[in-house]
Structure formats: structure tokens, C-alpha cells
XYZ file of N, CA and C in Angstrom:
837
model
N -9.425 -60.718 -18.319
C -9.656 -59.313 -18.630
C -8.369 -58.520 -18.422
N -8.014 -57.728 -19.414
C -6.816 -56.901 -19.350
C -7.218 -55.433 -19.231
N -6.815 -54.810 -18.139
C -7.136 -53.400 -17.888
C -5.857 -52.584 -17.965
N -5.804 -51.646 -18.894
C -4.645 -50.752 -19.020
C -4.952 -49.454 -18.285
N -4.051 -49.049 -17.402
C -4.235 -47.825 -16.615
C -3.292 -46.758 -17.170
N -3.861 -45.652 -17.651
C -3.088 -44.607 -18.304
C -3.274 -43.271 -17.607
N -2.324 -42.371 -17.853
C -2.482 -40.979 -17.419
C -1.722 -40.091 -18.387
N -2.187 -38.862 -18.518
C -1.571 -37.952 -19.484
C -0.206 -37.448 -19.062
N 0.081 -37.516 -17.762
C 1.359 -37.018 -17.266
C 1.741 -37.774 -16.000
N 2.996 -37.656 -15.618
C 3.453 -38.300 -14.401
C 2.892 -37.627 -13.157
N 2.754 -38.371 -12.085
C 2.291 -37.807 -10.821
C 0.794 -37.726 -10.676
N 0.046 -38.248 -11.645
C -1.413 -38.162 -11.594
C -2.004 -39.162 -10.610
N -1.330 -40.283 -10.424
C -1.835 -41.319 -9.528
C -2.096 -42.626 -10.244
N -1.481 -42.808 -11.386
C -1.681 -44.002 -12.201
C -1.238 -45.269 -11.454
N -0.055 -45.219 -10.866
C 0.435 -46.390 -10.137
C -0.382 -46.624 -8.873
N -0.796 -45.559 -8.216
C -1.665 -45.668 -7.039
C -2.929 -46.450 -7.389
N -3.565 -46.100 -8.501
C -4.789 -46.786 -8.934
C -4.474 -48.217 -9.359
N -3.394 -48.413 -10.107
C -3.045 -49.746 -10.614
C -2.779 -50.731 -9.489
N -1.959 -50.319 -8.527
C -1.581 -51.208 -7.430
C -2.794 -51.565 -6.574
N -3.625 -50.587 -6.281
C -4.800 -50.852 -5.453
C -5.822 -51.720 -6.173
N -5.953 -51.546 -7.481
C -6.841 -52.418 -8.256
C -6.344 -53.856 -8.237
N -5.026 -54.030 -8.397
C -4.446 -55.373 -8.417
C -4.663 -56.084 -7.086
N -4.445 -55.387 -5.983
C -4.632 -55.988 -4.660
C -6.107 -56.282 -4.406
N -6.973 -55.384 -4.851
C -8.411 -55.573 -4.659
C -8.935 -56.756 -5.462
N -8.393 -56.932 -6.665
C -8.861 -58.008 -7.546
C -8.513 -59.386 -7.021
N -7.418 -59.496 -6.268
C -6.952 -60.776 -5.719
C -6.581 -61.748 -6.846
N -5.465 -62.409 -6.668
C -4.943 -63.334 -7.682
C -4.822 -62.669 -9.055
N -4.525 -61.392 -9.037
C -4.394 -60.640 -10.280
C -2.951 -60.685 -10.779
N -2.768 -60.195 -11.996
C -1.432 -60.054 -12.575
C -1.188 -58.561 -12.754
N -0.162 -58.057 -12.125
C 0.195 -56.646 -12.254
C 1.455 -56.541 -13.105
N 1.374 -55.781 -14.207
C 2.521 -55.610 -15.096
C 2.896 -54.134 -15.146
N 4.103 -53.826 -14.729
C 4.590 -52.449 -14.747
C 5.318 -52.197 -16.064
N 4.623 -51.526 -16.979
C 5.190 -51.208 -18.287
C 5.852 -49.827 -18.314
N 5.854 -49.143 -17.187
C 6.555 -47.860 -17.093
C 8.031 -48.168 -16.869
N 8.670 -48.705 -17.909
C 9.985 -49.347 -17.755
C 11.114 -48.364 -17.445
N 10.899 -47.080 -17.699
C 11.946 -46.100 -17.396
C 11.991 -45.776 -15.910
N 10.881 -45.914 -15.234
C 10.829 -45.633 -13.793
C 9.768 -46.505 -13.122
N 9.949 -47.821 -13.128
C 8.945 -48.718 -12.527
C 8.915 -48.583 -11.008
N 7.728 -48.320 -10.462
C 7.652 -48.138 -9.012
C 6.547 -48.940 -8.338
N 5.790 -49.726 -9.121
C 4.757 -50.545 -8.507
C 5.328 -51.553 -7.531
N 6.533 -52.046 -7.817
C 7.178 -53.044 -6.947
C 7.495 -52.474 -5.563
N 7.625 -51.147 -5.451
C 7.909 -50.534 -4.161
C 6.744 -50.716 -3.198
N 5.524 -50.845 -3.747
C 4.333 -51.017 -2.917
C 3.955 -52.492 -2.771
N 4.082 -53.237 -3.853
C 3.682 -54.650 -3.817
C 4.758 -55.546 -3.215
N 6.008 -55.085 -3.276
C 7.142 -55.780 -2.649
C 7.173 -57.278 -2.988
N 7.251 -57.617 -4.255
C 7.237 -59.036 -4.618
C 8.538 -59.740 -4.264
N 8.426 -61.021 -4.016
C 9.604 -61.860 -3.871
C 9.969 -62.342 -5.273
N 11.022 -61.771 -5.842
C 11.373 -62.036 -7.239
C 11.884 -63.463 -7.390
N 11.267 -64.210 -8.294
C 11.656 -65.601 -8.525
C 12.405 -65.789 -9.835
N 12.127 -64.923 -10.818
C 12.756 -65.041 -12.138
C 13.176 -63.660 -12.619
N 14.405 -63.559 -13.116
C 14.878 -62.329 -13.760
C 15.373 -62.696 -15.152
N 14.760 -62.094 -16.146
C 15.081 -62.420 -17.537
C 15.662 -61.192 -18.237
N 16.795 -61.367 -18.889
C 17.412 -60.260 -19.609
C 16.739 -60.104 -20.968
N 16.571 -58.855 -21.378
C 15.930 -58.548 -22.660
C 16.987 -57.999 -23.613
N 16.976 -58.540 -24.827
C 17.970 -58.143 -25.816
C 17.290 -57.500 -27.016
N 18.045 -56.688 -27.717
C 17.643 -56.206 -29.032
C 18.774 -56.519 -29.996
N 18.523 -56.402 -31.278
C 19.539 -56.741 -32.278
C 20.162 -55.474 -32.846
N 21.478 -55.448 -32.878
C 22.219 -54.288 -33.365
C 23.036 -54.692 -34.600
N 22.853 -54.002 -35.719
C 23.602 -54.357 -36.931
C 25.094 -54.058 -36.815
N 25.898 -54.941 -37.393
C 27.346 -54.794 -37.463
C 27.764 -54.891 -38.934
N 28.833 -54.196 -39.298
C 29.259 -54.134 -40.699
C 30.585 -54.880 -40.885
N 30.619 -55.780 -41.864
C 31.855 -56.436 -42.288
C 32.435 -55.625 -43.444
N 33.412 -54.786 -43.119
C 33.926 -53.845 -44.120
C 34.518 -54.551 -45.344
N 35.079 -55.759 -45.159
C 35.696 -56.451 -46.290
C 34.661 -56.920 -47.315
N 33.374 -57.030 -46.868
C 32.322 -57.444 -47.797
C 31.536 -56.268 -48.373
N 31.664 -55.109 -47.741
C 30.873 -53.941 -48.150
C 31.358 -53.404 -49.497
N 30.402 -53.133 -50.406
C 30.740 -52.586 -51.733
C 30.349 -51.110 -51.853
N 29.868 -50.520 -50.725
C 29.541 -49.099 -50.725
C 28.311 -48.730 -51.525
N 27.325 -49.634 -51.609
C 26.124 -49.353 -52.410
C 25.133 -48.428 -51.705
N 25.269 -48.246 -50.411
C 24.433 -47.353 -49.600
C 22.985 -47.830 -49.443
N 22.670 -49.054 -49.838
C 21.289 -49.517 -49.703
C 20.859 -49.567 -48.245
N 21.771 -49.947 -47.371
C 21.450 -50.018 -45.943
C 21.141 -48.631 -45.384
N 21.951 -47.659 -45.759
C 21.790 -46.296 -45.258
C 20.501 -45.684 -45.789
N 20.250 -45.847 -47.078
C 19.061 -45.248 -47.697
C 17.766 -45.902 -47.230
N 17.830 -47.163 -46.802
C 16.612 -47.868 -46.391
C 16.223 -47.588 -44.942
N 17.135 -47.026 -44.154
C 16.868 -46.830 -42.727
C 15.969 -45.620 -42.508
N 14.754 -45.872 -42.031
C 13.786 -44.792 -41.795
C 14.056 -44.038 -40.501
N 14.942 -44.556 -39.690
C 15.211 -43.944 -38.392
C 16.537 -43.177 -38.376
N 17.169 -43.070 -39.551
C 18.457 -42.372 -39.664
C 19.489 -42.925 -38.672
N 19.453 -44.258 -38.506
C 20.369 -44.903 -37.572
C 21.675 -45.325 -38.230
N 21.834 -45.008 -39.522
C 23.062 -45.351 -40.229
C 23.537 -44.161 -41.049
N 24.842 -43.976 -41.062
C 25.456 -42.952 -41.894
C 26.481 -43.594 -42.809
N 26.990 -42.822 -43.747
C 27.981 -43.348 -44.692
C 29.213 -42.451 -44.624
N 30.265 -42.963 -43.994
C 31.460 -42.170 -43.734
C 32.684 -42.920 -44.244
N 33.489 -42.235 -45.066
C 34.711 -42.825 -45.629
C 34.411 -44.151 -46.347
N 33.362 -44.108 -47.177
C 32.978 -45.249 -48.020
C 32.566 -46.493 -47.228
N 32.074 -46.256 -46.006
C 31.645 -47.390 -45.176
C 30.456 -46.982 -44.303
N 29.468 -47.884 -44.124
C 28.321 -47.561 -43.255
C 28.747 -47.478 -41.789
N 28.105 -46.558 -41.079
C 28.353 -46.390 -39.647
C 27.021 -46.485 -38.921
N 26.933 -47.328 -37.885
C 25.693 -47.542 -37.141
C 25.671 -46.665 -35.893
N 24.524 -45.996 -35.654
C 24.307 -45.214 -34.435
C 23.391 -46.036 -33.513
N 23.953 -46.754 -32.540
C 23.166 -47.688 -31.715
C 22.000 -47.034 -30.982
N 22.163 -45.786 -30.558
C 21.129 -45.126 -29.759
C 19.861 -44.870 -30.552
N 19.975 -44.841 -31.887
C 18.827 -44.514 -32.729
C 18.222 -45.766 -33.375
N 18.996 -46.834 -33.435
C 18.569 -48.050 -34.132
C 17.333 -48.669 -33.478
N 16.337 -49.028 -34.310
C 15.110 -49.662 -33.828
C 15.103 -51.170 -34.061
N 16.222 -51.722 -34.506
C 16.366 -53.170 -34.701
C 15.304 -53.746 -35.633
N 15.009 -53.029 -36.708
C 13.978 -53.497 -37.646
C 14.519 -54.563 -38.602
N 15.840 -54.611 -38.793
C 16.441 -55.635 -39.632
C 16.479 -55.326 -41.114
N 16.003 -54.141 -41.509
C 15.941 -53.803 -42.941
C 17.327 -53.754 -43.576
N 18.302 -53.221 -42.858
C 19.637 -53.059 -43.435
C 20.278 -54.401 -43.779
N 20.180 -55.362 -42.867
C 20.772 -56.676 -43.134
C 19.997 -57.425 -44.214
N 18.696 -57.194 -44.274
C 17.865 -57.857 -45.272
C 18.177 -57.365 -46.685
N 18.439 -56.063 -46.824
C 18.630 -55.468 -48.146
C 20.074 -55.486 -48.625
N 21.018 -55.789 -47.743
C 22.433 -55.790 -48.153
C 22.688 -56.892 -49.191
N 23.151 -56.535 -50.389
C 23.306 -57.539 -51.459
C 24.501 -58.474 -51.269
N 25.425 -58.105 -50.397
C 26.640 -58.924 -50.247
C 26.740 -59.607 -48.880
N 25.747 -59.441 -48.026
C 25.794 -60.036 -46.691
C 26.828 -59.390 -45.794
N 27.058 -58.088 -46.034
C 28.069 -57.386 -45.249
C 27.551 -56.942 -43.886
N 26.243 -57.078 -43.655
C 25.666 -56.651 -42.376
C 25.065 -57.857 -41.661
N 25.462 -58.051 -40.424
C 24.881 -59.087 -39.570
C 24.457 -58.438 -38.265
N 23.717 -59.159 -37.441
C 23.168 -58.581 -36.213
C 23.687 -59.308 -34.969
N 23.986 -58.516 -33.958
C 24.407 -59.045 -32.661
C 23.360 -58.709 -31.602
N 23.199 -59.603 -30.629
C 22.291 -59.313 -29.521
C 22.929 -58.304 -28.563
N 22.110 -57.346 -28.124
C 22.601 -56.323 -27.190
C 21.598 -56.189 -26.048
N 22.021 -56.364 -24.789
C 21.084 -56.259 -23.663
C 20.618 -54.817 -23.470
N 19.295 -54.647 -23.269
C 18.765 -53.292 -23.052
C 17.962 -53.175 -21.757
N 17.714 -54.293 -21.090
C 16.952 -54.229 -19.847
C 16.648 -55.609 -19.318
N 15.822 -55.652 -18.268
C 15.431 -56.928 -17.670
C 13.932 -56.912 -17.355
N 13.390 -58.112 -17.162
C 12.016 -58.273 -16.679
C 12.065 -59.151 -15.437
N 11.550 -58.624 -14.332
C 11.488 -59.369 -13.079
C 10.086 -59.938 -12.886
N 10.012 -61.182 -12.427
C 8.723 -61.821 -12.161
C 8.727 -62.351 -10.733
N 7.705 -61.985 -9.981
C 7.604 -62.440 -8.606
C 6.160 -62.415 -8.139
N 5.952 -62.587 -6.839
C 4.587 -62.645 -6.309
C 4.574 -62.150 -4.869
N 3.490 -61.451 -4.537
C 3.242 -61.041 -3.157
C 1.811 -60.537 -3.059
N 1.244 -60.580 -1.880
C -0.117 -60.111 -1.629
C -1.128 -60.782 -2.565
N -0.851 -62.032 -2.979
C -1.743 -62.734 -3.896
C -1.689 -62.212 -5.310
N -0.722 -61.351 -5.602
C -0.616 -60.725 -6.923
C 0.679 -61.177 -7.593
N 0.569 -61.605 -8.844
C 1.766 -61.877 -9.640
C 2.284 -60.537 -10.164
N 3.519 -60.218 -9.843
C 4.091 -58.907 -10.176
C 5.166 -59.075 -11.247
N 4.960 -58.392 -12.375
C 5.914 -58.438 -13.481
C 6.396 -57.013 -13.729
N 7.708 -56.814 -13.644
C 8.271 -55.466 -13.733
C 9.287 -55.389 -14.856
N 9.035 -54.502 -15.804
C 10.004 -54.232 -16.860
C 10.934 -53.113 -16.429
N 12.238 -53.303 -16.620
C 13.228 -52.315 -16.197
C 14.172 -52.046 -17.361
N 14.148 -50.846 -17.881
C 14.998 -50.457 -19.007
C 16.352 -49.991 -18.494
N 17.420 -50.417 -19.161
C 18.749 -49.954 -18.783
C 18.865 -48.445 -18.979
N 19.604 -47.795 -18.107
C 19.798 -46.351 -18.188
C 20.475 -45.988 -19.510
N 19.945 -44.970 -20.168
C 20.543 -44.484 -21.406
C 19.942 -45.059 -22.670
N 19.079 -46.092 -22.541
C 18.464 -46.678 -23.725
C 17.332 -45.786 -24.232
N 17.197 -45.729 -25.565
C 16.225 -44.811 -26.163
C 14.813 -45.371 -26.182
N 14.659 -46.671 -26.355
C 13.325 -47.265 -26.501
C 13.165 -48.456 -25.572
N 12.051 -48.453 -24.839
C 11.773 -49.557 -23.934
C 10.761 -50.547 -24.489
N 10.398 -50.412 -25.752
C 9.354 -51.260 -26.333
C 9.691 -52.750 -26.262
N 10.929 -53.190 -26.568
C 11.219 -54.624 -26.426
C 11.016 -55.142 -25.003
N 11.328 -54.322 -23.999
C 11.126 -54.722 -22.604
C 9.636 -54.827 -22.309
N 8.857 -53.864 -22.811
C 7.401 -53.884 -22.621
C 6.796 -55.120 -23.274
N 7.229 -55.427 -24.488
C 6.715 -56.606 -25.192
C 7.004 -57.881 -24.418
N 8.193 -57.978 -23.858
C 8.557 -59.161 -23.079
C 7.691 -59.267 -21.827
N 7.477 -58.138 -21.143
C 6.673 -58.145 -19.914
C 5.226 -58.531 -20.199
N 4.694 -58.072 -21.320
C 3.300 -58.350 -21.664
C 3.087 -59.755 -22.202
N 4.173 -60.442 -22.516
C 4.073 -61.811 -23.028
C 3.829 -62.764 -21.860
N 2.658 -62.611 -21.259
C 2.293 -63.366 -20.063
C 0.932 -64.012 -20.275
N 0.824 -65.299 -19.989
C -0.442 -66.003 -20.179
C -1.456 -65.550 -19.135
N -2.715 -65.466 -19.579
C -3.786 -65.057 -18.684
C -5.002 -65.941 -18.941
N -5.652 -66.391 -17.876
C -6.852 -67.212 -18.026
C -8.069 -66.305 -18.177
N -9.195 -66.889 -18.538
C -10.422 -66.112 -18.759
C -10.881 -65.404 -17.486
N -10.658 -66.035 -16.342
C -11.136 -65.465 -15.077
C -10.119 -64.534 -14.421
N -8.910 -64.491 -14.953
C -7.870 -63.652 -14.359
C -8.059 -62.185 -14.755
N -7.500 -61.310 -13.930
C -7.492 -59.872 -14.230
C -6.040 -59.422 -14.313
N -5.706 -58.818 -15.426
C -4.365 -58.280 -15.618
C -4.438 -56.760 -15.564
N -3.645 -56.170 -14.688
C -3.564 -54.711 -14.576
C -2.267 -54.266 -15.238
N -2.376 -53.463 -16.284
C -1.208 -52.989 -17.023
C -0.954 -51.536 -16.635
N 0.104 -51.308 -15.896
C 0.487 -49.960 -15.458
C 1.321 -49.337 -16.581
N 0.689 -48.481 -17.381
C 1.327 -47.942 -18.586
C 2.270 -46.790 -18.261
N 3.182 -46.461 -19.190
C 3.978 -45.243 -19.021
C 3.061 -44.020 -19.117
N 3.472 -42.885 -18.558
C 2.664 -41.678 -18.689
C 2.750 -41.107 -20.095
N 1.755 -40.306 -20.465
C 1.778 -39.656 -21.774
C 1.092 -40.485 -22.843
N 1.453 -40.225 -24.110
C 0.787 -40.903 -25.228
C 1.776 -41.282 -26.322
N 3.016 -41.597 -25.936
C 4.058 -41.926 -26.914
C 3.945 -43.389 -27.353
N 4.939 -43.841 -28.141
C 4.930 -45.201 -28.702
C 4.869 -46.268 -27.618
N 5.570 -46.047 -26.515
C 5.586 -47.039 -25.437
C 4.196 -47.226 -24.829
N 3.410 -46.148 -24.777
C 2.047 -46.238 -24.259
C 1.178 -47.034 -25.230
N 1.320 -46.742 -26.518
C 0.556 -47.464 -27.530
C 0.850 -48.961 -27.465
N 2.114 -49.310 -27.274
C 2.495 -50.727 -27.178
C 1.860 -51.376 -25.949
N 1.794 -50.643 -24.848
C 1.241 -51.176 -23.606
C -0.264 -51.414 -23.695
N -0.936 -50.629 -24.523
C -2.397 -50.653 -24.594
C -2.925 -51.658 -25.621
N -2.068 -52.088 -26.544
C -2.515 -52.881 -27.697
C -3.417 -54.054 -27.322
N -3.067 -54.796 -26.278
C -3.807 -56.016 -25.942
C -4.903 -55.793 -24.905
N -5.095 -54.549 -24.470
C -6.034 -54.275 -23.375
C -7.491 -54.432 -23.821
N -8.318 -54.924 -22.899
C -9.760 -54.996 -23.139
C -10.454 -53.711 -22.718
N -9.803 -52.977 -21.806
C -10.420 -51.755 -21.267
C -9.316 -50.815 -20.812
N -9.523 -49.533 -21.032
C -8.538 -48.525 -20.628
C -9.121 -47.643 -19.528
N -8.377 -47.520 -18.457
C -8.772 -46.687 -17.330
C -7.898 -45.443 -17.339
N -8.511 -44.277 -17.556
C -7.774 -43.032 -17.693
C -7.814 -42.276 -16.368
N -6.648 -42.108 -15.755
C -6.551 -41.400 -14.479
C -6.201 -39.951 -14.763
N -6.977 -39.029 -14.200
C -6.795 -37.612 -14.527
C -6.906 -36.762 -13.268
N -6.138 -35.697 -13.243
C -6.274 -34.680 -12.195
C -7.227 -33.597 -12.677
N -8.010 -33.078 -11.776
C -8.986 -32.045 -12.122
C -8.325 -30.664 -12.128
N -7.356 -30.491 -13.031
C -6.660 -29.212 -13.190
C -6.545 -28.919 -14.676
N -6.184 -27.698 -15.022
C -6.067 -27.336 -16.425
C -4.972 -28.130 -17.132
N -3.855 -28.387 -16.432
C -2.772 -29.168 -17.028
C -3.161 -30.645 -17.139
N -3.776 -31.172 -16.077
C -4.211 -32.560 -16.109
C -5.238 -32.793 -17.211
N -6.154 -31.849 -17.391
C -7.186 -31.958 -18.420
C -6.576 -31.909 -19.814
N -5.602 -31.028 -20.023
C -4.941 -30.910 -21.327
C -4.276 -32.230 -21.727
N -3.526 -32.834 -20.811
C -2.829 -34.082 -21.118
C -3.791 -35.265 -21.207
N -4.864 -35.197 -20.436
C -5.887 -36.242 -20.504
C -6.484 -36.332 -21.911
N -6.717 -35.199 -22.542
C -7.317 -35.197 -23.879
C -6.421 -35.893 -24.896
N -5.096 -35.792 -24.736
C -4.180 -36.470 -25.653
C -4.257 -37.984 -25.478
N -4.341 -38.440 -24.216
C -4.445 -39.880 -23.962
C -5.789 -40.407 -24.465
N -6.841 -39.625 -24.259
C -8.161 -40.044 -24.751
C -8.163 -40.168 -26.274
N -7.478 -39.260 -26.945
C -7.384 -39.343 -28.407
C -6.688 -40.641 -28.826
N -5.653 -41.039 -28.080
C -4.936 -42.270 -28.397
C -5.836 -43.497 -28.268
N -6.538 -43.637 -27.131
C -7.378 -44.822 -26.942
C -8.561 -44.812 -27.912
N -8.995 -43.626 -28.324
C -10.072 -43.536 -29.317
C -9.593 -44.033 -30.670
N -8.362 -43.660 -31.046
C -7.791 -44.128 -32.307
C -7.628 -45.648 -32.309
N -7.304 -46.203 -31.137
C -7.138 -47.652 -31.016
C -8.464 -48.367 -30.785
N -9.548 -47.567 -30.698
C -10.902 -48.101 -30.528
C -11.028 -48.969 -29.272
N -10.457 -48.449 -28.186
C -10.529 -49.145 -26.909
C -11.613 -48.511 -26.034
N -12.486 -49.309 -25.414
C -13.443 -48.743 -24.457
C -12.705 -48.182 -23.254
N -13.212 -47.109 -22.689
C -12.484 -46.474 -21.582
C -13.425 -45.813 -20.595
N -12.888 -45.582 -19.415
C -13.577 -44.839 -18.376
C -12.571 -43.979 -17.641
N -13.069 -43.088 -16.792
C -12.220 -42.087 -16.144
C -12.259 -42.233 -14.627
N -11.085 -42.107 -14.026
C -10.969 -41.955 -12.577
C -10.362 -40.583 -12.313
N -11.079 -39.747 -11.589
C -10.555 -38.433 -11.208
C -9.848 -38.599 -9.870
N -8.542 -38.374 -9.858
C -7.767 -38.527 -8.631
C -7.435 -37.164 -8.037
N -7.364 -37.129 -6.726
C -7.122 -35.866 -5.996
C -8.149 -34.817 -6.395
N -9.388 -35.281 -6.533
C -10.466 -34.392 -6.994
C -11.178 -33.726 -5.838
N -10.646 -32.606 -5.398
C -11.226 -31.899 -4.257
C -12.370 -30.972 -4.648
N -12.508 -30.707 -5.955
C -13.580 -29.813 -6.394
C -14.001 -30.218 -7.804
N -15.142 -29.708 -8.245
C -15.660 -30.042 -9.569
C -14.994 -29.167 -10.618
N -14.283 -29.802 -11.541
C -13.634 -29.080 -12.634
C -14.514 -29.246 -13.867
N -15.322 -28.232 -14.143
C -16.379 -28.361 -15.144
C -15.883 -28.602 -16.569
N -14.739 -28.047 -17.012
C -14.277 -28.382 -18.367
C -14.081 -29.890 -18.562
N -13.550 -30.572 -17.544
C -13.361 -32.014 -17.616
C -14.702 -32.736 -17.607
N -15.589 -32.349 -16.703
C -16.911 -32.978 -16.604
C -17.674 -32.819 -17.911
N -17.651 -31.620 -18.474
C -18.390 -31.361 -19.713
C -17.798 -32.135 -20.887
N -16.467 -32.236 -20.929
C -15.812 -32.985 -22.008
C -16.234 -34.458 -21.963
N -16.276 -35.012 -20.762
C -16.677 -36.416 -20.622
C -18.137 -36.621 -21.040
N -18.998 -35.666 -20.693
C -20.404 -35.769 -21.094
C -20.548 -35.683 -22.610
N -19.825 -34.738 -23.227
C -19.920 -34.544 -24.674
C -19.430 -35.761 -25.449
N -18.442 -36.471 -24.891
C -17.854 -37.613 -25.587
C -18.336 -38.953 -25.036
N -19.349 -38.888 -24.179
C -19.955 -40.107 -23.622
C -18.918 -40.993 -22.922
N -18.064 -40.358 -22.125
C -17.046 -41.073 -21.355
C -17.558 -41.241 -19.929
N -17.542 -42.455 -19.429
C -18.034 -42.723 -18.082
C -17.014 -42.296 -17.036
N -17.445 -41.465 -16.104
C -16.613 -41.137 -14.944
C -16.931 -42.169 -13.867
N -15.995 -43.075 -13.639
C -16.240 -44.225 -12.774
C -16.178 -43.866 -11.300
N -15.261 -42.980 -10.935
C -15.188 -42.555 -9.538
C -14.306 -41.321 -9.405
N -14.441 -40.670 -8.276
C -13.614 -39.513 -7.948
C -12.982 -39.773 -6.579
N -11.657 -39.789 -6.551
C -10.932 -40.049 -5.308
C -10.415 -38.725 -4.769
N -10.931 -38.246 -3.646
C -10.488 -36.951 -3.112
C -9.075 -37.033 -2.547
N -8.413 -35.889 -2.529
C -7.094 -35.847 -1.886
C -7.295 -35.968 -0.382
N -6.544 -36.874 0.233
C -6.597 -37.049 1.680
C -5.191 -37.226 2.213
N -4.911 -36.559 3.292
C -3.570 -36.641 3.877
C -3.218 -38.065 4.286
N -4.217 -38.826 4.717
C -3.930 -40.192 5.154
C -3.457 -41.053 3.984
N -4.000 -40.819 2.793
C -3.567 -41.585 1.619
C -2.143 -41.208 1.223
N -1.836 -39.915 1.341
C -0.474 -39.466 1.048
C 0.524 -40.100 2.022
N 0.132 -40.212 3.283
C 1.000 -40.804 4.305
C 1.211 -42.290 4.046
N 0.133 -42.991 3.672
C 0.242 -44.423 3.372
C 1.167 -44.639 2.181
N 1.013 -43.814 1.152
C 1.865 -43.920 -0.020
C 3.319 -43.619 0.291
N 3.548 -42.619 1.134
C 4.919 -42.255 1.509
C 5.602 -43.375 2.287
N 4.820 -44.187 2.958
C 5.364 -45.317 3.704
C 5.544 -46.565 2.840
N 5.208 -46.450 1.550
C 5.347 -47.583 0.644
C 4.323 -48.675 0.887
N 3.125 -48.287 1.355
C 2.078 -49.255 1.653
C 0.919 -49.096 0.675
N 0.067 -50.114 0.608
C -1.082 -50.111 -0.298
C -2.303 -49.611 0.462
N -2.905 -48.534 -0.024
C -3.971 -47.852 0.706
C -5.181 -48.742 0.955
N -5.550 -49.577 -0.018
C -6.743 -50.415 0.135
C -6.562 -51.485 1.206
N -5.323 -51.731 1.621
C -5.069 -52.679 2.713
C -5.071 -51.992 4.072
N -4.914 -50.681 4.063
C -4.775 -49.939 5.318
C -6.005 -49.108 5.663
N -6.858 -48.842 4.673
C -7.964 -47.917 4.891
C -9.253 -48.523 4.329
N -10.274 -48.668 5.176
C -11.533 -49.292 4.763
C -12.244 -48.487 3.680
N -12.214 -47.175 3.798
C -12.885 -46.325 2.811
C -12.259 -46.510 1.422
N -10.935 -46.549 1.367
C -10.240 -46.748 0.093
C -10.506 -48.134 -0.467
N -10.570 -49.130 0.422
C -10.862 -50.495 -0.020
C -12.231 -50.556 -0.697
N -13.200 -49.853 -0.137
C -14.542 -49.834 -0.716
C -14.552 -49.108 -2.060
N -13.791 -48.018 -2.162
C -13.718 -47.269 -3.419
C -13.216 -48.153 -4.551
N -12.152 -48.913 -4.295
C -11.561 -49.719 -5.360
C -12.360 -50.993 -5.621
N -13.041 -51.513 -4.626
C -13.920 -52.655 -4.846
C -15.077 -52.255 -5.754
N -15.656 -51.087 -5.489
C -16.746 -50.577 -6.322
C -16.254 -50.250 -7.729
N -15.052 -49.668 -7.825
C -14.463 -49.337 -9.127
C -14.267 -50.597 -9.965
N -13.767 -51.657 -9.356
C -13.539 -52.904 -10.080
C -14.857 -53.494 -10.578
N -15.890 -53.420 -9.767
C -17.213 -53.912 -10.185
C -17.737 -53.114 -11.374
N -17.544 -51.799 -11.358
C -18.007 -50.951 -12.462
C -17.253 -51.274 -13.755
N -15.957 -51.530 -13.629
C -15.170 -51.874 -14.820
C -15.660 -53.193 -15.415
N -15.928 -54.156 -14.555
C -16.445 -55.447 -15.027
C -17.746 -55.245 -15.803
N -18.623 -54.397 -15.283
C -19.900 -54.123 -15.957
C -19.663 -53.425 -17.296
N -18.717 -52.485 -17.325
C -18.419 -51.771 -18.571
C -17.902 -52.739 -19.633
N -17.060 -53.670 -19.249
C -16.500 -54.624 -20.211
C -17.573 -55.555 -20.728
N -18.480 -55.994 -19.854
C -19.569 -56.888 -20.287
C -20.475 -56.197 -21.291
N -20.711 -54.908 -21.095
C -21.587 -54.165 -22.002
C -20.952 -53.987 -23.364
């Protein structure tokens, strides 16, 4: 079973929920797809056994073969190529490595070189296999790193927790593609509710079953409750704000290992998710 944990914005508690679910599940696989700022490893503290570099392909131009037909430039949907002084110019920061330019070049003037854009770390601790995607600073797209991290075998009885990037951009869509169930973490505030609706729209478009965890829910926020009722979204649990949980998190520890009440919350949450997936 693959569970994708999403949130409409940063700071909602997505990693808090993901890490505690992984530890509660035991022998789970935790994948941190928030490659721009991966922080699940700070709590799980894996002993890294494998580090794999991730590459993308960057087009290069052989000027002596170029005839100036502009097919490469005109075919690029990402505006990653320009035509200056009768020669194509590649903008690496914008290139999506789709390969169209080299494919369409009639003279073979364009070839591709591998360019490192990040790494994937694989390790284990607390009975959890921890896979962390890390994007190099300054890179525009982390999708190749996410794809590499998600390329992990899973057995029928295993549980994979996918800690997605915040928001609803392309990287989130890539992280959710293989998920069996989406867990939407939301704050009971006007801003949290606004961003939650965008994430819900994404999982609805992808036709993924989903449920809601309200984090830091100290009071009933009726617009959120009513929206979930109107759209038949299951509210799986509400985790109140507690100073002890904030202290445990600040110490880089996993709350379900330190607090019996939190352990029970996540054990019950995992059981509810299993029931939702079976249905």
C-alpha cells in the first residue's frame, strides 16, 4: 500500500504525520519527495548505506553541423533554446530534458550530455527504510530526483509513506501518481483551508481516494468541516496543538515513540486508512 501525504502549504505538519505513520507501521518504507528541503531524515536518522547521483540530459550544439534551420528552437515548448548569431543557444535552467531538439535536428548537430542535478540517499533506522531525494541548490525541477526515489520495490504487505512536496505543483503530481491513497494534512485556518482546496482539486483530478487529518486543530473550523461533508471527504482524525509535541519535534524526535497518546492517535489513523483502502 502506497500512502501519499500532502499539504497545501509548508508548515502544516505533513512531515510530522508522515514520519509518525512510518514508525507506527513498522517495517515501512518512507520516501521524502520534498527534494528541495527534505527533513524527514532529521527525525528518522537513518544510517545511509547507498548514495546514488541523479542525472538529467542537457542538449549540446555542434556548430559545424548546424545549418540554422531553427527546428530545435521552434520545437521547444519550454523556451529553453534561443537562436543567436545563426546558432542555437541552450538555457540549462529552463531545459526539461525532453529530447525533442536532438530528435528533430536533421543534421545531428545536437547531442545530449549527462548533468548531475541531485542525489538519492537510502538507509534504514527504527525499522523503517528511509529514502531521501535531495535536489542540488539552484536546480529548477526536482522531478528526475523524485522519479528515482519512487523507483523502489514494494511487497503487497509493505506500507510506503510518500512525503510529498507542499502545494499542488508538478512535483506534487509526480509524487502522487503511484499512490493508492492520499492523506491531506490541513490546518484549521482560513489560509490552510484555501490551500487545502487546491490540493483536494489535484487528487480529485487524479481520481485518488483521500482522507483528511486536521493538525493543530484547537477549535472547530466550520468552513473546513462543511466542505468535507459536502464533498464526502472523510476526516480521519484531529490532532490538537500541544506544547509537548512541539518540544519533541524541536528535539528532532518522533512523537509516537515518546508519547503514548500520540502513539495511539497514529495507530488508530493507520487502521482507518487500511479500512478506507479496502473499501
